[in-house]
Short mmCIF file of C-alpha atoms in Angstrom, two decimals:
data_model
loop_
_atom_site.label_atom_id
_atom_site.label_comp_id
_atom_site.label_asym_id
_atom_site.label_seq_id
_atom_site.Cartn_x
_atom_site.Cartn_y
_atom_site.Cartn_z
CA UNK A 1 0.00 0.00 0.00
CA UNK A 2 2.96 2.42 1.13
CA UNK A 3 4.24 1.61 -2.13
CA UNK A 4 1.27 2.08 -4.21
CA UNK A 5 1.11 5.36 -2.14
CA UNK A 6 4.53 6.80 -2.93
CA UNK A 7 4.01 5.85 -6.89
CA UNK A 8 0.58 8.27 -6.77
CA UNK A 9 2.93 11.40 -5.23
CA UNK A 10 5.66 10.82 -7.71
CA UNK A 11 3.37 10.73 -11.12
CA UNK A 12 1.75 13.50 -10.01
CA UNK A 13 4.89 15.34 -9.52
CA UNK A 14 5.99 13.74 -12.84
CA UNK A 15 2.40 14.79 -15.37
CA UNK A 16 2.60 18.60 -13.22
CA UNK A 17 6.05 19.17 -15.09
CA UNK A 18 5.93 20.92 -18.48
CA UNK A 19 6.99 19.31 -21.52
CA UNK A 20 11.11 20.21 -22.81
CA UNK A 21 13.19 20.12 -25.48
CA UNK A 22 15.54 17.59 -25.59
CA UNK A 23 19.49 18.10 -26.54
CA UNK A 24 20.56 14.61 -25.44
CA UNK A 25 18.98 11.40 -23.88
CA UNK A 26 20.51 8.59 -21.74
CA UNK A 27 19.81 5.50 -20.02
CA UNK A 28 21.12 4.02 -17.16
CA UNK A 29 20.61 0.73 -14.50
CA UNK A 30 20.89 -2.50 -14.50
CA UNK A 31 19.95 -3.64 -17.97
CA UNK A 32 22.10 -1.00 -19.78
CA UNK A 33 25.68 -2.53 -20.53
CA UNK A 34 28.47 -0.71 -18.89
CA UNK A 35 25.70 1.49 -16.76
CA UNK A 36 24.82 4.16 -19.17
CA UNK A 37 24.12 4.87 -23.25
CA UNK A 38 23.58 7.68 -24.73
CA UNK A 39 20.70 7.87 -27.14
CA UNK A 40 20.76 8.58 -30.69
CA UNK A 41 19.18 11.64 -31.28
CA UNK A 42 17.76 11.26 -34.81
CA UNK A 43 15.79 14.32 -35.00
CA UNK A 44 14.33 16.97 -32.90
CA UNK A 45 11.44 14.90 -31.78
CA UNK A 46 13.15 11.01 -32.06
CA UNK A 47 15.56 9.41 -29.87
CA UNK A 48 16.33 5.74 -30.73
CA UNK A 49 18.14 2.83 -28.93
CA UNK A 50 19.24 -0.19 -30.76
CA UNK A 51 21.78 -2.34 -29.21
CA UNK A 52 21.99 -5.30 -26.38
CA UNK A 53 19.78 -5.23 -23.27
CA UNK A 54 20.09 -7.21 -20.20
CA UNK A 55 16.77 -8.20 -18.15
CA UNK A 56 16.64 -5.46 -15.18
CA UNK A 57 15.76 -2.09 -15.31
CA UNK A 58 16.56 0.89 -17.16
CA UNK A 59 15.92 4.74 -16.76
CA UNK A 60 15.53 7.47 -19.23
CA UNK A 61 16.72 10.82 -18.39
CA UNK A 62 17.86 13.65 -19.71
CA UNK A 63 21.19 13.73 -18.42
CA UNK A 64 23.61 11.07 -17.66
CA UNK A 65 23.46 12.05 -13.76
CA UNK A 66 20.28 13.21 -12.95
CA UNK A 67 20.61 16.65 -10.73
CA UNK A 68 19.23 19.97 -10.53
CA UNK A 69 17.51 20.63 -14.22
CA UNK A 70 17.59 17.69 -15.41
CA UNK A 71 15.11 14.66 -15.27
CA UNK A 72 13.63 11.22 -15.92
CA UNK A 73 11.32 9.95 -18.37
CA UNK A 74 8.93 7.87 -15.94
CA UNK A 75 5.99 5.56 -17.45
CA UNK A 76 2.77 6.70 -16.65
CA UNK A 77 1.70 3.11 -15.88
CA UNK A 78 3.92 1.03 -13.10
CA UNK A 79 6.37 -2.24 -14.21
CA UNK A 80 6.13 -1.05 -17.75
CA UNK A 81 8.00 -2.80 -19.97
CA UNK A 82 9.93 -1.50 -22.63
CA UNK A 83 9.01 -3.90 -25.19
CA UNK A 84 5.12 -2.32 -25.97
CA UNK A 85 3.49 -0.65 -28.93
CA UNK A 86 3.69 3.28 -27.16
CA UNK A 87 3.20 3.85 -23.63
CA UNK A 88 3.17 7.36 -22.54
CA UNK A 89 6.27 9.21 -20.23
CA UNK A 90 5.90 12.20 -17.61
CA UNK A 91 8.67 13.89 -16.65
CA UNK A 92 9.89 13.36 -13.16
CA UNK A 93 12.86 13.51 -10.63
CA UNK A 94 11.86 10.65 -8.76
CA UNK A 95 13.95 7.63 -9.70
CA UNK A 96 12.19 5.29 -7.43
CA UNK A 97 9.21 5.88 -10.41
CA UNK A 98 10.78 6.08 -13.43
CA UNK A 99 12.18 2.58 -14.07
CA UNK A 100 11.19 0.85 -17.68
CA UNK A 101 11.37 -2.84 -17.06
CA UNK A 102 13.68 -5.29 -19.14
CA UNK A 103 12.12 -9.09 -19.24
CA UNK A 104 14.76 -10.35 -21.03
CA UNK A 105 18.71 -10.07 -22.01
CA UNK A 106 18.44 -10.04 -26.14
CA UNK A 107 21.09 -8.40 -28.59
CA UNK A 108 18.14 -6.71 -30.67
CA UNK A 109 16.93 -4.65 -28.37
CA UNK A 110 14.77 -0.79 -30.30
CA UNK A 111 13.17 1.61 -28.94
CA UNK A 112 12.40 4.94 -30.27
CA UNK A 113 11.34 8.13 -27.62
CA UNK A 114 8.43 10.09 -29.42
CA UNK A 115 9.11 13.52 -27.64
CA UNK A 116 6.26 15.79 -29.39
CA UNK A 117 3.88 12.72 -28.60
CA UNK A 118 5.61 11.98 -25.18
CA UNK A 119 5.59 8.04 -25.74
CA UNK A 120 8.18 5.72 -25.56
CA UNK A 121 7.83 2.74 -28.04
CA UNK A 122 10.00 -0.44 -28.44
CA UNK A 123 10.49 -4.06 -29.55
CA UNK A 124 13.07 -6.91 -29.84
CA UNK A 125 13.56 -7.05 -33.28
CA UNK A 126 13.59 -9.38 -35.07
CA UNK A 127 15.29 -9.58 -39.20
CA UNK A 128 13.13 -9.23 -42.29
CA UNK A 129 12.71 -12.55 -44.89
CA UNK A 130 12.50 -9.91 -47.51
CA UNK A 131 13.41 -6.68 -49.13
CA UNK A 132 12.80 -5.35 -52.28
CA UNK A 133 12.97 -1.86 -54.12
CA UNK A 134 10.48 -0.78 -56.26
CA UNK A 135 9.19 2.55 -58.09
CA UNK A 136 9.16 5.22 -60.53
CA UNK A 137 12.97 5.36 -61.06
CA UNK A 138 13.14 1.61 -60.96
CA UNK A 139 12.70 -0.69 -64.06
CA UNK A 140 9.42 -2.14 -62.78
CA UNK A 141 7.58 1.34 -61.71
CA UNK A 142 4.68 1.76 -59.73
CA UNK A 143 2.43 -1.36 -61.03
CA UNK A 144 4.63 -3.69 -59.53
CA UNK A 145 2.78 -6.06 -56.90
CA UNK A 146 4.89 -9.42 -57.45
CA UNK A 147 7.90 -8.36 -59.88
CA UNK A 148 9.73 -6.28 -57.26
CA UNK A 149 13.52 -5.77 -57.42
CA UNK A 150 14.79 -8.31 -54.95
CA UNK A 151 17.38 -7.04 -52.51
CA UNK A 152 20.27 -9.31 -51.25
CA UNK A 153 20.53 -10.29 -47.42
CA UNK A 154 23.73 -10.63 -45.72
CA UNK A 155 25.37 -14.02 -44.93
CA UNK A 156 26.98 -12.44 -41.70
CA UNK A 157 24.22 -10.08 -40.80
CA UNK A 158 20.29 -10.71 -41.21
CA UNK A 159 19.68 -7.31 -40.69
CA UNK A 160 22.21 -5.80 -44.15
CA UNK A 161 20.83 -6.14 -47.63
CA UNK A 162 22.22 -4.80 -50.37
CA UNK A 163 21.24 -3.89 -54.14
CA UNK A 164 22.89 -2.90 -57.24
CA UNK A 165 21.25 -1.45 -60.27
CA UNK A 166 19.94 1.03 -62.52
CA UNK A 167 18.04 4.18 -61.45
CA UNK A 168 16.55 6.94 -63.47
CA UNK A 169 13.75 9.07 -64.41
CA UNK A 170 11.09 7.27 -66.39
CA UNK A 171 8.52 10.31 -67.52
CA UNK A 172 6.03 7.95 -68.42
CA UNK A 173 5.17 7.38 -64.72
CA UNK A 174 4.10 8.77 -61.67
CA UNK A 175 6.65 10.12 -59.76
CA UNK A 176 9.31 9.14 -61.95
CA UNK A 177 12.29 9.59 -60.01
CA UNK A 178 11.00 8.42 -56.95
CA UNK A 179 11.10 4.59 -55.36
CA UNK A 180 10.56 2.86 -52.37
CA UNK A 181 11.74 -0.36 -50.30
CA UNK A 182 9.31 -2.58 -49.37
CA UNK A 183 9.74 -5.69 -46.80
CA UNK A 184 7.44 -8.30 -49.23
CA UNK A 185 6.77 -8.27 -53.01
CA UNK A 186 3.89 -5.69 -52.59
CA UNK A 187 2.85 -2.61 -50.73
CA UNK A 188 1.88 -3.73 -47.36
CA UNK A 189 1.88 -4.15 -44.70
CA UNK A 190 6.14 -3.60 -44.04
CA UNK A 191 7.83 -0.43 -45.23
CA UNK A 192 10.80 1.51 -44.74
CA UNK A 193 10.70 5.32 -45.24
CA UNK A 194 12.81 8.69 -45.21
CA UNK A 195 12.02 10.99 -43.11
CA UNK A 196 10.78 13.89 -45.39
CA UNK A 197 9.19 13.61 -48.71
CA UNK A 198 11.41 13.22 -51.69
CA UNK A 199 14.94 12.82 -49.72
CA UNK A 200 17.76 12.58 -52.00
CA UNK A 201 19.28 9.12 -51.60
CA UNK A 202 22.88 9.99 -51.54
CA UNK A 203 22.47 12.69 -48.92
CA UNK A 204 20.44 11.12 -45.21
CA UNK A 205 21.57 7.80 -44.10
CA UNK A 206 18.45 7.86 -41.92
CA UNK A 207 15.29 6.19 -42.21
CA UNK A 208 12.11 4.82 -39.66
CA UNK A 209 10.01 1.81 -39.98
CA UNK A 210 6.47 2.15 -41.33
CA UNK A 211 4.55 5.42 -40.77
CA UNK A 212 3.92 8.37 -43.61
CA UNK A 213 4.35 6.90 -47.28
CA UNK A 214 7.44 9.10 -47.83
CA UNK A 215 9.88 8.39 -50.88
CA UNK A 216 13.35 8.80 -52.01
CA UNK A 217 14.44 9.97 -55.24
CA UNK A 218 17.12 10.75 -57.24
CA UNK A 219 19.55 13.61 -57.78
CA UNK A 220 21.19 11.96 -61.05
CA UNK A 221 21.04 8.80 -63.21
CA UNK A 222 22.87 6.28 -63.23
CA UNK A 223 24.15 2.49 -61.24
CA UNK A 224 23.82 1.93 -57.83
CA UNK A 225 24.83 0.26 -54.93
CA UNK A 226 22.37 0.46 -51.52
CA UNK A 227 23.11 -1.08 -48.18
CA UNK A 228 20.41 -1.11 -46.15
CA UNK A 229 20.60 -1.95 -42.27
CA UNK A 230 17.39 -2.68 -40.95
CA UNK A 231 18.22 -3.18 -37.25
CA UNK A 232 19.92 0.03 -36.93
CA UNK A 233 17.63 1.88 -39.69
CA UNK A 234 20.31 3.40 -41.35
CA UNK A 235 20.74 3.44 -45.55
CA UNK A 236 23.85 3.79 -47.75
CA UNK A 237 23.55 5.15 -51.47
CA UNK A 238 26.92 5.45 -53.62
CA UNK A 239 26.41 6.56 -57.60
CA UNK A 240 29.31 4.15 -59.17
CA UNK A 241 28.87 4.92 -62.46
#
């Protein structure tokens, strides 16, 4: 009871806060190799883990010490679990609140911190069978459902594929320098997407899993190579000739 009692006080304290704007994130405890990470801060409002977890607990926070400024991230529900599909945070100075639980120690541990939305959202993830490319500036265009461009998957890493090939404008199309990766031999339901519309695939190494149909597309013609790492959602475009 003294316990439920003490968790009451400290959300309180934690929703009465106002929201911030994040420069860096970190986690710390017991399921965080070597003590503490920082977080990848992949754009104003996304922070992203993706590395090894072991079962225990971790904390969010907003520095690497929490003191005077600085805070946690605490679930709004107790013994939440970091593996979930978007549980809300408030912030809070209260560690005794603000632990995320860890079931179990896995290599593919992701999470991603939502910081407009104030959610935290993870999974243990696990590799794609497939991955294709498909498009306007691909040979196959947009009416492709079953004759994607099949992507090759890494003997050493399930998470790498790679493709080499032609891309160009075809002005016959829709969109006809634009394509997209896919994770089966159609449009849904698993997708892989650049951040903003029409990113140019030489210049942002980023991309998230599923969400707004965004699209890359091309700054010049020519042949390809792409390495795409799924785990750590990260792309690679070179123009070799």
């Amino acid at each position: 009871m003294k316990r439920i009692y003490l968790m009451i006080i400290g959300l309180v304290a934690c929703i009465a806060m106002s929201a911030q704007s994040y420069q860096e994130l970190w986690i710390t405890g017991s399921a965080v190799p070597g003590g503490a990470q920082k977080l990848i801060k992949v754009s104003d409002n996304d922070f992203k883990f993706a590395g090894k977890l072991k079962a225990g607990e971790l904390r969010i926070s907003t520095a690497k010490k929490v003191r005077k400024g600085s805070y946690y991230l605490a679930p709004n529900q107790p013994d939440a679990n970091i593996v979930n599909k978007g549980l809300e945070y408030s912030e809070c100075v209260d560690a005794k609140n603000a632990a995320w639980q860890v079931i179990v120690s896995e290599d593919r541990y992701r999470f991603h911190i939502d910081t407009e939305k104030k959610q935290v959202k993870g999974e243990i993830f696990q590799p794609w069978g497939e991955l294709f490319i498909a498009g306007g500036a691909t040979e196959v265009g947009w009416k492709c459902e079953g004759k994607m461009l099949l992507m090759t998957q890494s003997l050493d890493n399930p998470c790498i594929w790679t493709w080499e090939g032609e891309l160009k404008r075809h002005p016959e199309v829709e969109e006809p320098a634009s394509f997209k990766i896919q994770g089966q031999d159609r449009w849904h339901p698993k997708s892989i997407h650049p951040y903003a519309p029409d990113t140019d695939i030489l210049k942002d190494k980023r991309f998230r899993t599923g969400g707004a149909d965004t699209k890359w597309m091309l700054s010049g013609e020519g042949r390809y190579r792409i390495k795409v790492d799924l785990f750590n959602e990260t792309i690679q475009a070179e123009l070799i000739k």
